[in-house]
Short mmCIF file of C-alpha atoms in Angstrom, two decimals:
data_model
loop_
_atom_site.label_atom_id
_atom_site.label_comp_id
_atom_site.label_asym_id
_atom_site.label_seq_id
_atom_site.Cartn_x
_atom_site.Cartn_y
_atom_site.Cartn_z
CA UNK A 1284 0.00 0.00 0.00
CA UNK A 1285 1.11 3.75 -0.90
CA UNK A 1286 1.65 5.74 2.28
CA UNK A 1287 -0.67 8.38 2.72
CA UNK A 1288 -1.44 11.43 4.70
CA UNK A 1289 -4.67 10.62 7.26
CA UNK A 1290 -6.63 13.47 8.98
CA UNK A 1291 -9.89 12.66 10.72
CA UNK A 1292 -12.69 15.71 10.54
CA UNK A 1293 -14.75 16.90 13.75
CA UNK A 1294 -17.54 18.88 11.11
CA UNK A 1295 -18.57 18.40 8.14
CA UNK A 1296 -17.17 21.93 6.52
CA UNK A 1297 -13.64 21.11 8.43
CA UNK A 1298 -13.92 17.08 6.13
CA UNK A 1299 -14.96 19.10 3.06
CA UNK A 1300 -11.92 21.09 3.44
CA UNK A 1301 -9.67 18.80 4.28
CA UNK A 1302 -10.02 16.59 0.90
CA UNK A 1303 -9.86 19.84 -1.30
CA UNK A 1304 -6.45 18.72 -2.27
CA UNK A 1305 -6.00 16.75 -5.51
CA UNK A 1306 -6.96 12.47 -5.01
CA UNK A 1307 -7.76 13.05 -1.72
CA UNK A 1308 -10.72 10.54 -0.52
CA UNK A 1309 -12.90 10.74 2.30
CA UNK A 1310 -13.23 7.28 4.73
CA UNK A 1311 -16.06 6.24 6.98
CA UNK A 1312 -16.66 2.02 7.00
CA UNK A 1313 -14.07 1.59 3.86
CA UNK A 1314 -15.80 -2.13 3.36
CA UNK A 1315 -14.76 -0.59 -0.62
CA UNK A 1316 -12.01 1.90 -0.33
CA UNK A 1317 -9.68 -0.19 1.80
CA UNK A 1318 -9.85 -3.13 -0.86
CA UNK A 1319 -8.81 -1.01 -3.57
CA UNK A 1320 -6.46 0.72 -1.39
CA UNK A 1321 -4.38 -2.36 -0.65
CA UNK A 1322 -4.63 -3.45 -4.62
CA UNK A 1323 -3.41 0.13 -5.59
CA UNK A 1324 -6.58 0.74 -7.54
CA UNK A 1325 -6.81 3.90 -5.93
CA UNK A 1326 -4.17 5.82 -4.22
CA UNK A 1327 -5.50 8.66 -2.60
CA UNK A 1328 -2.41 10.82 -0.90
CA UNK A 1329 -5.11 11.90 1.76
CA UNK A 1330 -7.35 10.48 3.49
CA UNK A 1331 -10.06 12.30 5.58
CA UNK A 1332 -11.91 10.13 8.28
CA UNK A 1333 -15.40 11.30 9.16
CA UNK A 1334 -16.45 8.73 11.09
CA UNK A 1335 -16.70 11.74 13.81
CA UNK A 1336 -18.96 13.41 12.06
CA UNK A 1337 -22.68 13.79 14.01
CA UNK A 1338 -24.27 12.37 10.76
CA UNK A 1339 -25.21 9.18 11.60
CA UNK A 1340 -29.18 9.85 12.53
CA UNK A 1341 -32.40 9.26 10.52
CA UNK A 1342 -34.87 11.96 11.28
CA UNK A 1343 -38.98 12.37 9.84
CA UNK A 1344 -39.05 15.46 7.20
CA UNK A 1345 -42.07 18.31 7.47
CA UNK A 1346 -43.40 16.05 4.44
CA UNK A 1347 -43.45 12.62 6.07
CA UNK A 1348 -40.40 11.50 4.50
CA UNK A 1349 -37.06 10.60 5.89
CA UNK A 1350 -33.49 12.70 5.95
CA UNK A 1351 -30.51 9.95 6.44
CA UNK A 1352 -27.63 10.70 7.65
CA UNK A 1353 -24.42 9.67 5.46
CA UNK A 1354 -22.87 7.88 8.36
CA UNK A 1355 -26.00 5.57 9.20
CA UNK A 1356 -24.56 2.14 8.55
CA UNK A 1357 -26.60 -0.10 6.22
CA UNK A 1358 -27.78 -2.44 9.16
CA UNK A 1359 -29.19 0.38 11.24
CA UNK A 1360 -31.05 1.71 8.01
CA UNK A 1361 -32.53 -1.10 6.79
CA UNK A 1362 -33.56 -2.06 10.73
CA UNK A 1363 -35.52 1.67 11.14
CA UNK A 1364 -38.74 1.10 12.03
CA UNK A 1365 -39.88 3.75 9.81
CA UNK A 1366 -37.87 2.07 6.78
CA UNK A 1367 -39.17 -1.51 7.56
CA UNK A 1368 -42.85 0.17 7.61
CA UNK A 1369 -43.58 3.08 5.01
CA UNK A 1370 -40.38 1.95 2.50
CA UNK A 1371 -39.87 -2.03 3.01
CA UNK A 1372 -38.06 -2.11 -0.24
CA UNK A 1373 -35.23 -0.50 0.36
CA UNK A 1374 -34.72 -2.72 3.57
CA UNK A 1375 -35.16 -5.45 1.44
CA UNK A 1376 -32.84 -4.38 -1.11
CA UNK A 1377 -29.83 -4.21 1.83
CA UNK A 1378 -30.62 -7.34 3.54
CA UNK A 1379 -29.99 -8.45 -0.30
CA UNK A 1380 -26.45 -7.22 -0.50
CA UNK A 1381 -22.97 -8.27 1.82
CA UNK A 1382 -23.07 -10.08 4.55
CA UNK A 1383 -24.43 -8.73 8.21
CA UNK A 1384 -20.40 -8.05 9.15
CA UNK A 1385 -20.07 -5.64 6.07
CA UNK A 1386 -23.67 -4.43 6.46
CA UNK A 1387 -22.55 -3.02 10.41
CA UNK A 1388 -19.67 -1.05 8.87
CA UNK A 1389 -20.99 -0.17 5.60
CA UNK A 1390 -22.53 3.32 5.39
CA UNK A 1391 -25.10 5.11 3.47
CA UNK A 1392 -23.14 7.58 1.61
CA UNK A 1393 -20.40 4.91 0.90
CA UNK A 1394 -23.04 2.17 -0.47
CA UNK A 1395 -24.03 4.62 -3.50
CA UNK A 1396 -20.21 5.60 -4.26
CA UNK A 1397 -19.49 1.61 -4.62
CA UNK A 1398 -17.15 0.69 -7.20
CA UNK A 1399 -17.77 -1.80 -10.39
CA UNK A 1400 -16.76 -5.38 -9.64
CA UNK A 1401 -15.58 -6.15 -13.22
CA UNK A 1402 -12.81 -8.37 -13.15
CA UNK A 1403 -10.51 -6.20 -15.43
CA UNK A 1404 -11.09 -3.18 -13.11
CA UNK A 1405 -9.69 -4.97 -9.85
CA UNK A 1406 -6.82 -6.79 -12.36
CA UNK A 1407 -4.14 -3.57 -12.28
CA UNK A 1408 -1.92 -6.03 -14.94
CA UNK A 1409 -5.11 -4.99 -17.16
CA UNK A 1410 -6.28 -2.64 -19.21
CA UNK A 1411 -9.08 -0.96 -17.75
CA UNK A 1412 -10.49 2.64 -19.11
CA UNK A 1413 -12.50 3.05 -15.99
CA UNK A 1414 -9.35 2.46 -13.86
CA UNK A 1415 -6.58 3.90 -16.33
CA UNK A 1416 -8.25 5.80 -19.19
CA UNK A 1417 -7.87 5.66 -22.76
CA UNK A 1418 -5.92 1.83 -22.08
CA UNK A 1419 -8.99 -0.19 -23.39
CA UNK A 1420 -11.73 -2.29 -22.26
CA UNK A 1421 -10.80 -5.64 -22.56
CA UNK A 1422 -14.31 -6.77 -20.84
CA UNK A 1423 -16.27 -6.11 -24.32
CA UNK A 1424 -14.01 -9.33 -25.84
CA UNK A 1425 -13.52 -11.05 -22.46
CA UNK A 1426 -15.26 -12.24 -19.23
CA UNK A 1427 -18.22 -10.34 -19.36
CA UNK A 1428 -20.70 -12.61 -17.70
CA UNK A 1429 -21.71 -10.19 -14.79
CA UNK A 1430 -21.25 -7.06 -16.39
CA UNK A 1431 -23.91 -4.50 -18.07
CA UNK A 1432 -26.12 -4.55 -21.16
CA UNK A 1433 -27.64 -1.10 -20.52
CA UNK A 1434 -25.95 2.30 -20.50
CA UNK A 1435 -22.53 0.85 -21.96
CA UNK A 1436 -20.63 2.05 -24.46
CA UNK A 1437 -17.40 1.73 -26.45
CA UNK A 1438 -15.25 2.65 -23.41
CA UNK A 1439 -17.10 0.52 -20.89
CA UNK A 1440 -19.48 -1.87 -19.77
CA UNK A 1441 -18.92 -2.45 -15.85
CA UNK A 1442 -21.72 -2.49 -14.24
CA UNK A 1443 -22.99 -0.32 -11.07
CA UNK A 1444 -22.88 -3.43 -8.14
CA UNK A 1445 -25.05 -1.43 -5.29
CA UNK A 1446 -28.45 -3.33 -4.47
CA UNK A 1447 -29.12 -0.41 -1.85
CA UNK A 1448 -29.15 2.09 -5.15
CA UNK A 1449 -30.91 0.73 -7.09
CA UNK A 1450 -33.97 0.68 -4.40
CA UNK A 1451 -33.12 4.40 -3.65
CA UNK A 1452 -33.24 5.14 -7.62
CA UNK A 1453 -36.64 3.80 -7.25
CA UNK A 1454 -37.58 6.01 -4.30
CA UNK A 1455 -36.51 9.23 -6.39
CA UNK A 1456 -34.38 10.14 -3.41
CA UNK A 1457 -32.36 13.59 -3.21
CA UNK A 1458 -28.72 13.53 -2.12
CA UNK A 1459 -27.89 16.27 -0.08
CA UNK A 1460 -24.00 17.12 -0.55
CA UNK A 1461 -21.34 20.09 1.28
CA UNK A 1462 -18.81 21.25 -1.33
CA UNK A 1463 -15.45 22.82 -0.35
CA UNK A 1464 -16.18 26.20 -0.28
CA UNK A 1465 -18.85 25.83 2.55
CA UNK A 1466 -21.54 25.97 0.14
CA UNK A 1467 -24.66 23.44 -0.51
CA UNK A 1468 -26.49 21.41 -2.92
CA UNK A 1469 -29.09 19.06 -3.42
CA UNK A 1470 -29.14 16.15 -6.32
CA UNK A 1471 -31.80 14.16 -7.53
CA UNK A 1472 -30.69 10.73 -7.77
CA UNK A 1473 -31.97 10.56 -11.58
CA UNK A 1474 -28.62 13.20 -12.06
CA UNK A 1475 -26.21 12.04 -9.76
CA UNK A 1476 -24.50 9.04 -12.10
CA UNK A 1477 -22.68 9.36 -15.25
CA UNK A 1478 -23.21 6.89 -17.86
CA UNK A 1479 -19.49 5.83 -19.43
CA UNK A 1480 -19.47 7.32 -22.77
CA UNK A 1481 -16.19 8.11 -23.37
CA UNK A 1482 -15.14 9.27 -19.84
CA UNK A 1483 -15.92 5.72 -17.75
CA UNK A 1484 -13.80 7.16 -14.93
CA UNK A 1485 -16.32 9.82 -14.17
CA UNK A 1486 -18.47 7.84 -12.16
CA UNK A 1487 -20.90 10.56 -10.64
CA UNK A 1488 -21.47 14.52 -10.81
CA UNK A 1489 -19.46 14.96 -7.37
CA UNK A 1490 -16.53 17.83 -7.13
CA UNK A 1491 -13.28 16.98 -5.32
CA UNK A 1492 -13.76 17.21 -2.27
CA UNK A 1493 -17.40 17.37 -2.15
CA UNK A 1494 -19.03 15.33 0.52
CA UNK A 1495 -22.34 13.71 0.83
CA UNK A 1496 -24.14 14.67 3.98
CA UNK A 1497 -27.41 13.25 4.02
CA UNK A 1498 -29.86 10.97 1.71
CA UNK A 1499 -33.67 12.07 1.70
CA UNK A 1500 -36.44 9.80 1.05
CA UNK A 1501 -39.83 11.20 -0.47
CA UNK A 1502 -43.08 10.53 1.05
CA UNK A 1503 -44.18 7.31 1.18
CA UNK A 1504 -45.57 5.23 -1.82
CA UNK A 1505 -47.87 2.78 -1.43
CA UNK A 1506 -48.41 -0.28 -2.86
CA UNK A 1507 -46.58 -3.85 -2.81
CA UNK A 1508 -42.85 -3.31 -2.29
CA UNK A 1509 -40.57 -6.36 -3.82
CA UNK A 1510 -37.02 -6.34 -4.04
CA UNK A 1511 -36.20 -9.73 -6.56
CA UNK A 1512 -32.18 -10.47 -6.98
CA UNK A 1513 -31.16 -13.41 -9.62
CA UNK A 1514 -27.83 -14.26 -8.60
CA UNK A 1515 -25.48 -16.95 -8.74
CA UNK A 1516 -25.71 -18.35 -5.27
CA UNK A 1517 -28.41 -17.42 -2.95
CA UNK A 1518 -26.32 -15.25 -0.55
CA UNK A 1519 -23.58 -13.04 -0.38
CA UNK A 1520 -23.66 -12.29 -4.23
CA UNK A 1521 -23.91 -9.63 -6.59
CA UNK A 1522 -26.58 -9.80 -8.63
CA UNK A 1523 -27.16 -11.03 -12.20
CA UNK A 1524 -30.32 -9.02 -12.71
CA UNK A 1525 -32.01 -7.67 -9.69
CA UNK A 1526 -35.25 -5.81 -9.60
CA UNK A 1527 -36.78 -3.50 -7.42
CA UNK A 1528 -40.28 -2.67 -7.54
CA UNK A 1529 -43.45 -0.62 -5.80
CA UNK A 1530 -46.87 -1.82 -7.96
CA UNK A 1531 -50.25 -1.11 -6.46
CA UNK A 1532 -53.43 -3.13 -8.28
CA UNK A 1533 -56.44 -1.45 -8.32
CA UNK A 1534 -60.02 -3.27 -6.96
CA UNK A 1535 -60.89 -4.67 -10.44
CA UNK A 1536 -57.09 -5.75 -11.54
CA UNK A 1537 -55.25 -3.02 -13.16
CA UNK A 1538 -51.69 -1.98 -12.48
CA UNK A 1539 -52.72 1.78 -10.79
CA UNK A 1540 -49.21 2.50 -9.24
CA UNK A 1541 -45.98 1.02 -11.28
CA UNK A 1542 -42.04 1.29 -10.23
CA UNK A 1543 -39.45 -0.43 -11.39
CA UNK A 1544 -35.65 -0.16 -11.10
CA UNK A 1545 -32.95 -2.73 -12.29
CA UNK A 1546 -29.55 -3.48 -10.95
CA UNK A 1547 -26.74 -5.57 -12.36
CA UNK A 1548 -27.98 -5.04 -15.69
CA UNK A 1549 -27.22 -1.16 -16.14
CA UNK A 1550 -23.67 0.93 -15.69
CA UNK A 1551 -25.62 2.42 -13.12
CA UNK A 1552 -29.38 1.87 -11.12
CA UNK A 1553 -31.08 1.13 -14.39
CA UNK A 1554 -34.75 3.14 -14.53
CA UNK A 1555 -36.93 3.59 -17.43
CA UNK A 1556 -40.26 5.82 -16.22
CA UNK A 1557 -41.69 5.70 -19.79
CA UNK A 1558 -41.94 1.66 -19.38
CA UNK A 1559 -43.47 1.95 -15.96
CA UNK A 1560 -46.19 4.77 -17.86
CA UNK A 1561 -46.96 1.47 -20.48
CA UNK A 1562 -48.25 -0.28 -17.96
CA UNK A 1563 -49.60 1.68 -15.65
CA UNK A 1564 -53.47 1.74 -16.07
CA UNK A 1565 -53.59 -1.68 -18.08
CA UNK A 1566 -54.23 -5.18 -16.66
CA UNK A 1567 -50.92 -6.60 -17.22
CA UNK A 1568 -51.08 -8.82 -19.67
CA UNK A 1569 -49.10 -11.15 -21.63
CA UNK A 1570 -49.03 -8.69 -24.54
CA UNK A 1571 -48.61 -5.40 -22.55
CA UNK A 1572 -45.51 -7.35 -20.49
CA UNK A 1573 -43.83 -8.02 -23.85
CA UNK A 1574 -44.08 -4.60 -25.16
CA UNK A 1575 -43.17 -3.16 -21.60
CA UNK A 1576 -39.81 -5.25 -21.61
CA UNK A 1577 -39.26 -4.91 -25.73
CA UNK A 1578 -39.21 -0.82 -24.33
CA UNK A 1579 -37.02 -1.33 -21.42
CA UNK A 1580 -34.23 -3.64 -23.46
CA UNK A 1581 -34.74 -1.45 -27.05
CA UNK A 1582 -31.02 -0.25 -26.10
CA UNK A 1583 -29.69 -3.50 -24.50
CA UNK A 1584 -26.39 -4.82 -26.07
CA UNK A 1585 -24.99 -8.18 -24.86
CA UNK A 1586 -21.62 -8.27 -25.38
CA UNK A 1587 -21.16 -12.43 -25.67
CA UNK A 1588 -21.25 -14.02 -21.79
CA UNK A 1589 -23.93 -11.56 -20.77
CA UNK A 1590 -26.76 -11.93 -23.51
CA UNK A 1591 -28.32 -14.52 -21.32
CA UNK A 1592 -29.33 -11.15 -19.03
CA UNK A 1593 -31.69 -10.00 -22.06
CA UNK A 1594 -33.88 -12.79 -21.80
CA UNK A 1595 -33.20 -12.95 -17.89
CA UNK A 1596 -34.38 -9.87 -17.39
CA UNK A 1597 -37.33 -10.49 -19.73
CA UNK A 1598 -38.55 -13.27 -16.95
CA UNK A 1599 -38.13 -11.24 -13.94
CA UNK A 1600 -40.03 -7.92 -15.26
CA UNK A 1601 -42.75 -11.05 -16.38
CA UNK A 1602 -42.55 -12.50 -12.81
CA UNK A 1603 -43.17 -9.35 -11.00
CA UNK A 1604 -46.05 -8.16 -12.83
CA UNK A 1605 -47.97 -11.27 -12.32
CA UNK A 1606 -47.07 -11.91 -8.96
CA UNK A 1607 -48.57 -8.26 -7.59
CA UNK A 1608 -51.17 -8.95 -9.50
CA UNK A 1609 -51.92 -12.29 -8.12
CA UNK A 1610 -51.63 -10.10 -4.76
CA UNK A 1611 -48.89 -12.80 -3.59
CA UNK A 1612 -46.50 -9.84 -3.41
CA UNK A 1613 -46.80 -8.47 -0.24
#
C-alpha cells in the first residue's frame, strides 16, 4: 500500500476542506475503499476520516419523508422502524447485499459511491479505461458474464454493483452534498451518475472534495414493495439481474401504481419511467408485459457471456407483474 497522509474531521465543513487537495478521498466504514487501497486501484495521498462526524441519525421530514444521515450504517437503516414500515423495499434491497459483518460497517453515503466489480477493473496487470483511461476495455471481448447490457458504451461496460441504489433510484431520493467552499447542494438521484461514454472514470457529478451529507427519502408510496435479486448463489452475491419494484393493483385488476428499477444489468441503477407509464393503467397482460420489456431492453447490447441477461431480465419484469397482481406480493 502507498503511504498516505490521514486526517480525521470533527464537522462536516472542516472534512470538506480537508479533501480539497488533488486524489484526496474521504473514509467512513471503507468495506470498498480499503480493498482497492491495498490493490493500488486507488491511491488517494489523503485520506479524511469522518467517522466523527454527528451524521449518523435518521430523522422524519415536514413532508413525512425521511433525511438519512451519510454515516448511518446499512444495518441500522434497513432495521428503522420507519424504513421496515412506510419503505420495506429499500430494507429489502440491503438485507440483499454483503453479509451482516459488512452491512454493520458499511454506510449510506459509501453504499451509492461503490465501485464496479468487473474483473478487469480490480486486475491492475489490465487494461481498464475506468481504472486507467484511454488503455482499453478488454471486458467487451472477455469475461463479461456479470457485467452490463444497458448504459454501456465503447469505453465501458462495468456495471454499477449497489443493491441499496438501485432501491433508492426507485424512491426518487435527493442527495444532499457540502462542497469545499462551505456551500450546498441538493441532487436528484436521476442526475447524480454518469453513464461511461467516453469518460468511464467519471463515475458521478461529485466535485473533489465534495461530501455527501445526508440521503432524503420522499413521502411514502404505497403499494406492494418487492425487491427480486437473480444471482449466482443465494447469498452473499452480486446480482445477475435484480429488480426493485413498488406496484399497487387497483379493486378490479389493473396496475394503478408502477415502479421499477434494475440493478446488475445497467452501468448504473437502471430506470426507465416511460416503461413503468406502459403499464400503468392496463391489466398486465401477456401482450402489454412483452411490449413493456421490448421498451425497457430497445437499447440493451450483450456483449457475448452476458446476452443470457436479455432474456433474464425479460422473466423477472414477467414475474413481478404477475405476482402483484396475483396479490402474492406483499
Amino acid at each position: 500500500m502507498k503511504r498516505f497522509e490521514y486526517s480525521r474531521a470533527t464537522a462536516p465543513e472542516q472534512a470538506a476542506q480537508s479533501a480539497s487537495v488533488k486524489d484526496a478521498s474521504f473514509i467512513a466504514g471503507g468495506t470498498n475503499l480499503l480493498d482497492l487501497m491495498k490493490l493500488e486501484i486507488e491511491t488517494p495521498v489523503k485520506l479524511v476520516d469522518i467517522t466523527r462526524l454527528a451524521l449518523a441519525q435518521i430523522e422524519k421530514t415536514t413532508d413525512g419523508g425521511l433525511r438519512i444521515g451519510t454515516l448511518v450504517t446499512n444495518s441500522d437503516l434497513a432495521a428503522h422502524s420507519e424504513v421496515i414500515a412506510n419503505y420495506p423495499v429499500l430494507s429489502r434491497a440491503i438485507l440483499a447485499g454483503a453479509t451482516g459483518q459488512l452491512r454493520n460497517r458499511a454506510t449510506t453515503g459509501g453504499n451509492l459511491l461503490q465501485r464496479t466489480r468487473c474483473y478487469y477493473f480490480y486486475q491492475t496487470d489490465s487494461a481498464c479505461n475506468k481504472r486507467n483511461p484511454g488503455s482499453g476495455c478488454p471486458a467487451i471481448n472477455g469475461e463479461n458474464r456479470t457485467l452490463a447490457i444497458l448504459g454501456t458504451s465503447e469505453s465501458c461496460i462495468a456495471q454499477h454493483p449497489s443493491d441499496m441504489a438501485v432501491a433508492m433510484r426507485l424512491l426518487d431520493v435527493t442527495i444532499e452534498t457540502l462542497k469545499t467552499d462551505g456551500s450546498t447542494r441538493t441532487i436528484a438521484i436521476k442526475d447524480f451518475y454518469c453513464l461511461p461514454k467516453d469518460t468511464p472514470h467519471i463515475e458521478n457529478v461529485l466535485e473533489s472534495g465534495e461530501l455527501i451529507t445526508h440521503v432524503v427519502l420522499p413521502a411514502p408510496v404505497s403499494g406492494i414493495h418487492t425487491y427480486d435479486k437473480v444471482r449466482d448463489r443465494a447469498s452473499y452475491a452480486f446480482a445477475l439481474v435484480s429488480c426493485a419494484a413498488i406496484i399497487d393493483v387497483t379493486d378490479n385488476g389493473r396496475l394503478d401504481t408502477v415502479r421499477l428499477a434494475f440493478g446488475g444489468i445497467g452501468t448504473e441503477p437502471w430506470r426507465n419511467e416511460a416503461v413503468e407509464a406502459l403499464l400503468t393503467g392496463t391489466n398486465g397482460n401477456d401482450d402489454v408485459i412483452k411490449q413493456a420489456a421490448d421498451l425497457l431492453l430497445k437499447d440493451a447490447k450483450g456483449s457475448g457471456q452476458n446476452d443470457f441477461k436479455i432474456p433474464l431480465t425479460r422473466r423477472l419484469l414477467k414475474q413481478v407483474i404477475q405476482r402483484a397482481l396475483a396479490g402474492k406480493g406483499a
